[in-house]
């Protein structure tokens, strides 16, 4: 996670889900996410204009730049990107449904250092339940 994350990112975004590292999506996907906060994956996550500008600017500045990560994500979902699907192709559907995981979007359930923006295959522990 970039060290210059605005406090508003943690306060607004991490209050409902993990504060995803901006490099997990490309610039256009982050712009799409931030322009649709009133319908943010089934929730109204609207913020004031100043906060929206601050968070959007930071996400765009730190967005993925490598081609395989910077594609515009289907439905603006990290879990729908081709790189995510490829990296998680060995995870069975029933694993995602475990009570301790709930969904592919819950990175921290398996990636021990996800909150630090570290997703090394050496630091994975898939919960049994």
PDB file of C-alpha atoms in Angstrom:
ATOM      1  CA  UNK A   1       0.000   0.000   0.000  1.00  0.00           C
ATOM      2  CA  UNK A   2       1.470   3.383  -0.910  1.00  0.00           C
ATOM      3  CA  UNK A   3       2.508   5.319   2.178  1.00  0.00           C
ATOM      4  CA  UNK A   4       0.742   8.484   1.052  1.00  0.00           C
ATOM      5  CA  UNK A   5      -2.783   7.055   1.329  1.00  0.00           C
ATOM      6  CA  UNK A   6      -5.149   9.798   2.427  1.00  0.00           C
ATOM      7  CA  UNK A   7      -6.798   9.266   5.806  1.00  0.00           C
ATOM      8  CA  UNK A   8     -10.135   9.551   4.019  1.00  0.00           C
ATOM      9  CA  UNK A   9      -9.397   6.378   2.029  1.00  0.00           C
ATOM     10  CA  UNK A  10      -9.013   4.324   5.175  1.00  0.00           C
ATOM     11  CA  UNK A  11     -11.931   6.055   6.901  1.00  0.00           C
ATOM     12  CA  UNK A  12     -14.396   5.807   4.027  1.00  0.00           C
ATOM     13  CA  UNK A  13     -13.394   2.698   2.104  1.00  0.00           C
ATOM     14  CA  UNK A  14     -12.008   0.440   4.816  1.00  0.00           C
ATOM     15  CA  UNK A  15     -15.057   1.014   6.990  1.00  0.00           C
ATOM     16  CA  UNK A  16     -16.913  -1.527   4.797  1.00  0.00           C
ATOM     17  CA  UNK A  17     -14.194  -3.625   3.147  1.00  0.00           C
ATOM     18  CA  UNK A  18     -10.457  -3.954   2.911  1.00  0.00           C
ATOM     19  CA  UNK A  19      -8.690  -0.802   1.733  1.00  0.00           C
ATOM     20  CA  UNK A  20      -7.648  -2.336  -1.575  1.00  0.00           C
ATOM     21  CA  UNK A  21      -4.219  -1.317  -2.848  1.00  0.00           C
ATOM     22  CA  UNK A  22      -4.760   0.985  -5.836  1.00  0.00           C
ATOM     23  CA  UNK A  23      -2.391  -1.073  -8.000  1.00  0.00           C
ATOM     24  CA  UNK A  24      -5.003  -3.852  -8.132  1.00  0.00           C
ATOM     25  CA  UNK A  25      -7.027  -1.904 -10.714  1.00  0.00           C
ATOM     26  CA  UNK A  26      -6.235   0.368 -13.609  1.00  0.00           C
ATOM     27  CA  UNK A  27      -6.954   4.087 -13.774  1.00  0.00           C
ATOM     28  CA  UNK A  28     -10.234   3.828 -15.691  1.00  0.00           C
ATOM     29  CA  UNK A  29     -11.636   1.196 -13.341  1.00  0.00           C
ATOM     30  CA  UNK A  30     -10.915   3.398 -10.308  1.00  0.00           C
ATOM     31  CA  UNK A  31     -12.543   6.373 -12.020  1.00  0.00           C
ATOM     32  CA  UNK A  32     -15.583   4.206 -12.732  1.00  0.00           C
ATOM     33  CA  UNK A  33     -15.744   2.963  -9.139  1.00  0.00           C
ATOM     34  CA  UNK A  34     -15.452   6.455  -7.694  1.00  0.00           C
ATOM     35  CA  UNK A  35     -18.015   7.973 -10.065  1.00  0.00           C
ATOM     36  CA  UNK A  36     -20.576   5.345  -9.073  1.00  0.00           C
ATOM     37  CA  UNK A  37     -20.447   5.521  -5.288  1.00  0.00           C
ATOM     38  CA  UNK A  38     -24.201   6.025  -4.964  1.00  0.00           C
ATOM     39  CA  UNK A  39     -24.570   2.467  -6.296  1.00  0.00           C
ATOM     40  CA  UNK A  40     -21.339   0.943  -4.988  1.00  0.00           C
ATOM     41  CA  UNK A  41     -21.892  -2.800  -5.341  1.00  0.00           C
ATOM     42  CA  UNK A  42     -25.384  -2.552  -3.882  1.00  0.00           C
ATOM     43  CA  UNK A  43     -24.610   0.095  -1.272  1.00  0.00           C
ATOM     44  CA  UNK A  44     -24.760   3.876  -1.229  1.00  0.00           C
ATOM     45  CA  UNK A  45     -21.157   4.782  -0.422  1.00  0.00           C
ATOM     46  CA  UNK A  46     -21.460   8.444  -1.379  1.00  0.00           C
ATOM     47  CA  UNK A  47     -18.983  10.898   0.108  1.00  0.00           C
ATOM     48  CA  UNK A  48     -18.706  14.676  -0.085  1.00  0.00           C
ATOM     49  CA  UNK A  49     -17.134  16.181  -3.214  1.00  0.00           C
ATOM     50  CA  UNK A  50     -13.826  17.087  -1.536  1.00  0.00           C
ATOM     51  CA  UNK A  51     -13.350  13.568  -0.192  1.00  0.00           C
ATOM     52  CA  UNK A  52     -14.327  12.017  -3.513  1.00  0.00           C
ATOM     53  CA  UNK A  53     -11.782  14.153  -5.369  1.00  0.00           C
ATOM     54  CA  UNK A  54      -9.057  13.386  -2.822  1.00  0.00           C
ATOM     55  CA  UNK A  55      -9.591   9.614  -2.920  1.00  0.00           C
ATOM     56  CA  UNK A  56     -10.052   9.474  -6.696  1.00  0.00           C
ATOM     57  CA  UNK A  57      -6.863  11.469  -7.314  1.00  0.00           C
ATOM     58  CA  UNK A  58      -4.856   9.179  -5.048  1.00  0.00           C
ATOM     59  CA  UNK A  59      -6.288   5.989  -6.574  1.00  0.00           C
ATOM     60  CA  UNK A  60      -5.601   7.202 -10.119  1.00  0.00           C
ATOM     61  CA  UNK A  61      -2.079   8.350  -9.219  1.00  0.00           C
ATOM     62  CA  UNK A  62      -1.296   4.907  -7.796  1.00  0.00           C
ATOM     63  CA  UNK A  63      -3.344   2.765 -10.190  1.00  0.00           C
ATOM     64  CA  UNK A  64      -1.908  -0.240 -11.981  1.00  0.00           C
ATOM     65  CA  UNK A  65       0.297   0.613 -14.918  1.00  0.00           C
ATOM     66  CA  UNK A  66       1.460  -2.814 -16.078  1.00  0.00           C
ATOM     67  CA  UNK A  67      -0.697  -3.993 -18.962  1.00  0.00           C
ATOM     68  CA  UNK A  68      -1.915  -7.178 -17.293  1.00  0.00           C
ATOM     69  CA  UNK A  69      -3.198  -5.262 -14.271  1.00  0.00           C
ATOM     70  CA  UNK A  70      -4.331  -2.027 -15.895  1.00  0.00           C
ATOM     71  CA  UNK A  71      -7.113  -3.458 -18.071  1.00  0.00           C
ATOM     72  CA  UNK A  72     -10.546  -2.006 -17.387  1.00  0.00           C
ATOM     73  CA  UNK A  73     -12.028  -4.564 -15.033  1.00  0.00           C
ATOM     74  CA  UNK A  74     -15.378  -6.121 -15.930  1.00  0.00           C
ATOM     75  CA  UNK A  75     -17.990  -4.521 -13.668  1.00  0.00           C
ATOM     76  CA  UNK A  76     -15.050  -2.617 -12.095  1.00  0.00           C
ATOM     77  CA  UNK A  77     -14.412  -5.622  -9.860  1.00  0.00           C
ATOM     78  CA  UNK A  78     -10.913  -6.733  -8.927  1.00  0.00           C
ATOM     79  CA  UNK A  79     -12.246 -10.286  -8.726  1.00  0.00           C
ATOM     80  CA  UNK A  80     -13.369 -10.170 -12.374  1.00  0.00           C
ATOM     81  CA  UNK A  81      -9.994  -9.191 -13.825  1.00  0.00           C
ATOM     82  CA  UNK A  82      -8.183 -11.758 -15.925  1.00  0.00           C
ATOM     83  CA  UNK A  83      -5.119 -11.662 -13.661  1.00  0.00           C
ATOM     84  CA  UNK A  84      -7.236 -12.314 -10.532  1.00  0.00           C
ATOM     85  CA  UNK A  85      -9.031 -15.235 -12.170  1.00  0.00           C
ATOM     86  CA  UNK A  86      -5.731 -16.694 -13.387  1.00  0.00           C
ATOM     87  CA  UNK A  87      -4.068 -16.356  -9.970  1.00  0.00           C
ATOM     88  CA  UNK A  88      -7.031 -17.968  -8.184  1.00  0.00           C
ATOM     89  CA  UNK A  89      -7.979 -20.628 -10.713  1.00  0.00           C
ATOM     90  CA  UNK A  90      -7.086 -23.444  -8.310  1.00  0.00           C
ATOM     91  CA  UNK A  91      -9.460 -22.210  -5.596  1.00  0.00           C
ATOM     92  CA  UNK A  92     -12.607 -24.336  -5.655  1.00  0.00           C
ATOM     93  CA  UNK A  93     -16.014 -22.621  -5.594  1.00  0.00           C
ATOM     94  CA  UNK A  94     -16.866 -24.142  -2.198  1.00  0.00           C
ATOM     95  CA  UNK A  95     -13.760 -22.540  -0.649  1.00  0.00           C
ATOM     96  CA  UNK A  96     -15.036 -19.034  -1.493  1.00  0.00           C
ATOM     97  CA  UNK A  97     -18.282 -19.871   0.346  1.00  0.00           C
ATOM     98  CA  UNK A  98     -16.638 -20.797   3.651  1.00  0.00           C
ATOM     99  CA  UNK A  99     -17.933 -18.706   6.552  1.00  0.00           C
ATOM    100  CA  UNK A 100     -14.484 -17.258   7.230  1.00  0.00           C
ATOM    101  CA  UNK A 101     -13.996 -16.218   3.591  1.00  0.00           C
ATOM    102  CA  UNK A 102     -17.493 -15.401   2.252  1.00  0.00           C
ATOM    103  CA  UNK A 103     -16.335 -14.082  -1.133  1.00  0.00           C
ATOM    104  CA  UNK A 104     -13.309 -13.670  -3.401  1.00  0.00           C
ATOM    105  CA  UNK A 105     -13.264  -9.974  -2.450  1.00  0.00           C
ATOM    106  CA  UNK A 106     -12.215 -10.825   1.121  1.00  0.00           C
ATOM    107  CA  UNK A 107      -8.474 -10.878   0.395  1.00  0.00           C
ATOM    108  CA  UNK A 108      -7.457 -10.805   4.049  1.00  0.00           C
ATOM    109  CA  UNK A 109      -9.181 -14.121   4.736  1.00  0.00           C
ATOM    110  CA  UNK A 110      -6.353 -15.995   2.983  1.00  0.00           C
ATOM    111  CA  UNK A 111      -3.622 -13.446   2.272  1.00  0.00           C
ATOM    112  CA  UNK A 112      -2.014 -12.853   5.659  1.00  0.00           C
ATOM    113  CA  UNK A 113      -0.425  -9.522   4.665  1.00  0.00           C
ATOM    114  CA  UNK A 114      -3.233  -8.233   2.433  1.00  0.00           C
ATOM    115  CA  UNK A 115      -3.752  -5.145   4.603  1.00  0.00           C
ATOM    116  CA  UNK A 116      -0.135  -4.194   3.841  1.00  0.00           C
ATOM    117  CA  UNK A 117      -0.708  -4.723   0.121  1.00  0.00           C
ATOM    118  CA  UNK A 118       1.400  -7.892   0.085  1.00  0.00           C
ATOM    119  CA  UNK A 119      -0.116 -10.832  -1.791  1.00  0.00           C
ATOM    120  CA  UNK A 120       2.824 -13.222  -1.932  1.00  0.00           C
ATOM    121  CA  UNK A 121       1.984 -16.861  -2.549  1.00  0.00           C
ATOM    122  CA  UNK A 122       4.294 -17.628   0.383  1.00  0.00           C
ATOM    123  CA  UNK A 123       1.955 -15.842   2.806  1.00  0.00           C
ATOM    124  CA  UNK A 124      -1.315 -17.602   2.091  1.00  0.00           C
ATOM    125  CA  UNK A 125      -3.302 -19.548   4.646  1.00  0.00           C
ATOM    126  CA  UNK A 126      -6.658 -20.789   3.404  1.00  0.00           C
ATOM    127  CA  UNK A 127      -9.054 -21.208   6.338  1.00  0.00           C
ATOM    128  CA  UNK A 128     -10.457 -24.704   6.839  1.00  0.00           C
ATOM    129  CA  UNK A 129     -13.948 -23.438   7.713  1.00  0.00           C
TER     130      UNK A 129
END
